[in-house]
Short mmCIF file of C-alpha atoms in Angstrom, two decimals:
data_model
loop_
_atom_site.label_atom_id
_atom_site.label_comp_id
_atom_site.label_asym_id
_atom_site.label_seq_id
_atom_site.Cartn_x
_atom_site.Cartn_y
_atom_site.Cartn_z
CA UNK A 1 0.00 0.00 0.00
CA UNK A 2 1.82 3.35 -0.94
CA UNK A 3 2.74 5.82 1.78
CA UNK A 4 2.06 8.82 -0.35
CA UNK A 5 -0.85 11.40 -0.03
CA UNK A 6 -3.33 11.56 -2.15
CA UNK A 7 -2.92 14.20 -5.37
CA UNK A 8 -4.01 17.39 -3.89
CA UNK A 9 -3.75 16.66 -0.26
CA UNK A 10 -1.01 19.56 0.08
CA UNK A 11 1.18 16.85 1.62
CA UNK A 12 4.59 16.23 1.10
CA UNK A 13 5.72 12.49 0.57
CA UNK A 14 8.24 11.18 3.63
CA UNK A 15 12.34 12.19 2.92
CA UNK A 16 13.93 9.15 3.79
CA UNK A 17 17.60 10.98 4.03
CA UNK A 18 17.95 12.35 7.72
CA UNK A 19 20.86 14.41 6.54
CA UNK A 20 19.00 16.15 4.05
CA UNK A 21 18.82 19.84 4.51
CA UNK A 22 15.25 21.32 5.26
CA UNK A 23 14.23 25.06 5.68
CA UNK A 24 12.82 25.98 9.15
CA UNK A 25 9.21 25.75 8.95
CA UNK A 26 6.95 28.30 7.82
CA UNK A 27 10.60 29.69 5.83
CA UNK A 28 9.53 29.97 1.86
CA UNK A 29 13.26 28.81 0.08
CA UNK A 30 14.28 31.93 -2.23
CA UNK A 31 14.34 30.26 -6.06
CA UNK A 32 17.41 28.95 -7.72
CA UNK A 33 18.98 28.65 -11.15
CA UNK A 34 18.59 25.52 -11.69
CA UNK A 35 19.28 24.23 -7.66
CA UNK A 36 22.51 24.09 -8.38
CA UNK A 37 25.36 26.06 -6.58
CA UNK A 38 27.84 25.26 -9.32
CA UNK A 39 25.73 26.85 -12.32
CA UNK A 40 25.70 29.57 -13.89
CA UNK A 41 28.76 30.27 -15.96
CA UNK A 42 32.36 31.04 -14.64
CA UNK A 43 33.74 31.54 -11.37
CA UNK A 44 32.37 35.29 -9.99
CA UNK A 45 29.94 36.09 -12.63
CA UNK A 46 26.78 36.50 -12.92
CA UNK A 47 27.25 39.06 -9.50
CA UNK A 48 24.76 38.24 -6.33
CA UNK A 49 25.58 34.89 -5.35
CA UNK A 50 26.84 33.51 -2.40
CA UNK A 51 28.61 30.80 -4.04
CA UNK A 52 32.14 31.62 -6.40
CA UNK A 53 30.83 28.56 -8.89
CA UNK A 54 28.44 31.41 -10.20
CA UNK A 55 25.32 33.03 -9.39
CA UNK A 56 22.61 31.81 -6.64
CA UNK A 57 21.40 33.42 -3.26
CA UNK A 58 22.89 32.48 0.55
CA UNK A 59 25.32 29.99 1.02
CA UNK A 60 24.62 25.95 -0.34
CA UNK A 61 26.40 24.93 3.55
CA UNK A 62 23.67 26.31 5.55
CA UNK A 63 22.40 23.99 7.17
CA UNK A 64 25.16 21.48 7.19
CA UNK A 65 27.28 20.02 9.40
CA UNK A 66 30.55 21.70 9.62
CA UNK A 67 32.96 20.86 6.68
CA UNK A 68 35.51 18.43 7.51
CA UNK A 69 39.06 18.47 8.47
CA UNK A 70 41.22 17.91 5.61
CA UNK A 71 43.73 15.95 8.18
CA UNK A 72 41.20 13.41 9.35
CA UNK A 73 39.87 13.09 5.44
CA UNK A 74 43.24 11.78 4.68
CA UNK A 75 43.44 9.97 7.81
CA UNK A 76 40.26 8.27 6.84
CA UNK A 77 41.10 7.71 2.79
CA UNK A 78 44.72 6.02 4.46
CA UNK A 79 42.01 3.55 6.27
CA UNK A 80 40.29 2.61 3.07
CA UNK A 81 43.00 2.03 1.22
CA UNK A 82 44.72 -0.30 3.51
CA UNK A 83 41.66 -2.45 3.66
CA UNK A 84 40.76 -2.43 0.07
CA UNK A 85 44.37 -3.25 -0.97
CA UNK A 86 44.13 -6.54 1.89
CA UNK A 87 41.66 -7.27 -0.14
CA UNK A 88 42.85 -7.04 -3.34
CA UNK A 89 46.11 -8.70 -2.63
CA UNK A 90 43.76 -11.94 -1.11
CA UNK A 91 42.11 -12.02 -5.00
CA UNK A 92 45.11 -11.77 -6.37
CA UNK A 93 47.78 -13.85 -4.87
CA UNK A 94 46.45 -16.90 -5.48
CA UNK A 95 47.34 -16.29 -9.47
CA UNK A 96 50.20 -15.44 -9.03
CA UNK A 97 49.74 -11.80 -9.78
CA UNK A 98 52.17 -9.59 -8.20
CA UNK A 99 53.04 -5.84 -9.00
CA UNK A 100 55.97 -6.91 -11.80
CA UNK A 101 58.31 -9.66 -12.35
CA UNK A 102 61.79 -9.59 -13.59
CA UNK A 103 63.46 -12.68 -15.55
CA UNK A 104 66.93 -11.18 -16.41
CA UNK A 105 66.37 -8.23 -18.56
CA UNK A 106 62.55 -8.99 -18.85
CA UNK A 107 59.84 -7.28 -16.87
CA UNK A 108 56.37 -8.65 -17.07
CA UNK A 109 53.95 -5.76 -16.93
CA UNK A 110 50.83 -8.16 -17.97
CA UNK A 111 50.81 -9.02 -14.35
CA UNK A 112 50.79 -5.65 -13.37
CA UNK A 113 48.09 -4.44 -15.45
CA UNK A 114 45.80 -6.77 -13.89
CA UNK A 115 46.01 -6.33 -10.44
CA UNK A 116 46.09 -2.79 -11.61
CA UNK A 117 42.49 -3.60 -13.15
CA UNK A 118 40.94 -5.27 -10.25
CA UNK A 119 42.59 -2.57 -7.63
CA UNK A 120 40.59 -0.45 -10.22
CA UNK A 121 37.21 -2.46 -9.74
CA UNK A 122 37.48 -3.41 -6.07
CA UNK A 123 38.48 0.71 -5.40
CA UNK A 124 35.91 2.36 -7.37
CA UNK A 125 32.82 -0.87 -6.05
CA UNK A 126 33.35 0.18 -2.73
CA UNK A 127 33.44 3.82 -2.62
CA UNK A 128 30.31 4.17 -5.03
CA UNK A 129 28.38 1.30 -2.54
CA UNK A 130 29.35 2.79 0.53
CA UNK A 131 29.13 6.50 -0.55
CA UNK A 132 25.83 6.25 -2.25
CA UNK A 133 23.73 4.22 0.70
CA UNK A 134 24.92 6.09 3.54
CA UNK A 135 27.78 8.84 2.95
CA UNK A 136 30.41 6.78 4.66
CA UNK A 137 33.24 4.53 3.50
CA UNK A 138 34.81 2.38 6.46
CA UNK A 139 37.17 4.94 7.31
CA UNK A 140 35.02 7.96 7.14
CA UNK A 141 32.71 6.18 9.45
CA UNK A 142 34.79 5.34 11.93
CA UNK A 143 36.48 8.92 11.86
CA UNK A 144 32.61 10.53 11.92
CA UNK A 145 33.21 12.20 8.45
CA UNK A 146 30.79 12.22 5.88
CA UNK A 147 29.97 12.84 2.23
CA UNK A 148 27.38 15.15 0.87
CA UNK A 149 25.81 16.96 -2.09
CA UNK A 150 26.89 20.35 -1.98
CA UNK A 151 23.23 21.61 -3.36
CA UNK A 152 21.13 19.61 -0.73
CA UNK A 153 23.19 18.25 1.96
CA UNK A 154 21.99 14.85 1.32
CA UNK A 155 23.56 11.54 0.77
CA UNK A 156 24.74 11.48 -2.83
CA UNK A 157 23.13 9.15 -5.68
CA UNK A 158 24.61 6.23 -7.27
CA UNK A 159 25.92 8.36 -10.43
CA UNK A 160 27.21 11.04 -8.49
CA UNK A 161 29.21 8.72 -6.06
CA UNK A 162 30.10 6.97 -8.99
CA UNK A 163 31.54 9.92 -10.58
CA UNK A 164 33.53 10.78 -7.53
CA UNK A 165 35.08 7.42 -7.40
CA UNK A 166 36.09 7.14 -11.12
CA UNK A 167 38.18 10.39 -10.89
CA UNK A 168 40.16 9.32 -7.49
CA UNK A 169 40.65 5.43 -8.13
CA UNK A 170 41.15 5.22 -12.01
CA UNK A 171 44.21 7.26 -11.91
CA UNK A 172 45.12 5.71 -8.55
CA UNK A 173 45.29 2.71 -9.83
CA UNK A 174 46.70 2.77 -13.66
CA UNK A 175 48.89 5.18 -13.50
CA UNK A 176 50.54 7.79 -10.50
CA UNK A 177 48.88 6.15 -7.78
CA UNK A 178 50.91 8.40 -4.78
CA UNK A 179 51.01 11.15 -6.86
CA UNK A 180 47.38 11.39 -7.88
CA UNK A 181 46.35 10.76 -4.27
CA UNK A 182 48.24 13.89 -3.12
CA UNK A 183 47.16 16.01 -5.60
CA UNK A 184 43.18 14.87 -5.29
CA UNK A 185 43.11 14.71 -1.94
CA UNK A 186 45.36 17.24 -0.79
CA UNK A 187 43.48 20.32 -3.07
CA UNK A 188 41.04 20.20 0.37
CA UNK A 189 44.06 21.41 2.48
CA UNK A 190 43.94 24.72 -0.18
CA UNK A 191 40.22 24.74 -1.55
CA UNK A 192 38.07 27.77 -0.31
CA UNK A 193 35.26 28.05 0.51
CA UNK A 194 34.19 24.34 0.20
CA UNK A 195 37.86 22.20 0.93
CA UNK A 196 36.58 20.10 -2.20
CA UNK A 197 39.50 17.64 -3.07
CA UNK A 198 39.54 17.16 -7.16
CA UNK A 199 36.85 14.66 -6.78
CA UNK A 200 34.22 16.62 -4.94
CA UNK A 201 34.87 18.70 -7.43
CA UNK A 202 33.98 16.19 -10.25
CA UNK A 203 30.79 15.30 -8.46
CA UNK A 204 29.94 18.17 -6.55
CA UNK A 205 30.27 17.07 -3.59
CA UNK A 206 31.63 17.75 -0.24
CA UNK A 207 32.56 16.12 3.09
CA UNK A 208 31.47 16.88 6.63
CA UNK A 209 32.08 16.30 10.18
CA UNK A 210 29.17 14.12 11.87
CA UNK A 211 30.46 14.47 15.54
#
């Protein structure tokens, strides 16, 4: 039996996301271009708006938590990464596959490529399940951070945490793993006003402190 009201009824169906933001009642939201605090064109036009993505009234983190600590992001990426790489080392080692092997001058990179490929998989699985039922990875439970859309506050969707995981793990894993890490992760030690690493960016996302 559905749960909605009746067409007319004034009612508004149930929000099943606690962290959703909500305006205080009797509050009438001003409008939006397009609800989103990214559009609009480039960075300071469009004059008015609270946001530097472009034009749009007040400020998209009312309501929120407070953004997150870019050392205890890290802290909590460090977490996910050791447990996802246990885990891709138990589905690999029984092949055989290792990182390279050398026999004399030779160096076997076919081995490499596909531990690089289920890293890949296993990385970007995860962090779209765990980000897009509940916020949290593992670490960023444990360390009380969490992710959220930067127009709503709630938890993002399937295609956005999807989005956020292809741009951290596919480079991770194919090509400048440490490097990419640093430089994804790390733009939150220098991004204002948001402290969006690359990825955020990508998705339009952000993470916050629950506690």
């Amino acid at each position: 039996m559905s749960t909605e009201p009746p067409p007319g009824s004034g009612q508004q169906p149930p929000d099943d996301d606690p962290f959703k933001k909500h305006p205080p009642p009797g509050s009438r939201p001003p409008p939006q271009q397009g609800g989103d605090p990214y559009g609009g064109g480039p960075y300071g036009s469009g004059g008015g708006g609270g946001s530097p993505y472009g034009p749009g009234p007040g400020d998209p983190l009312a309501g929120m938590p407070p953004l997150a600590d870019s050392g205890r992001r890290t802290l909590a990426r460090i977490i996910d990464m050791i447990l996802v790489g246990l885990v891709v080392w138990l589905f690999t080692w029984p092949f055989g596959v290792s990182e390279y092997s050398m026999a004399g001058a030779e160096v076997d990179v076919g081995k490499s490529f596909t531990q690089s490929l289920v890293a890949a998989v296993l990385y970007i699985g995860y962090d779209t399940f765990m980000t897009s039922r509940s916020g949290q990875t593992l670490g960023k439970k444990w360390l009380k951070l969490r992710v959220a859309d930067l127009s709503n506050g709630s938890t993002p969707s399937v295609q956005t945490s999807l989005i956020r995981a292809l741009v951290l793990w596919v480079p991770f894993a194919f090509c400048c793993a440490c490097v990419w890490t640093v430089i994804a992760g790390g733009w939150s030690f220098f991004d204002r006003p948001y402290k969006q690493g690359l990825h955020d960016k990508a998705a339009k996302t952000v993470v916050v402190s629950t506690g």
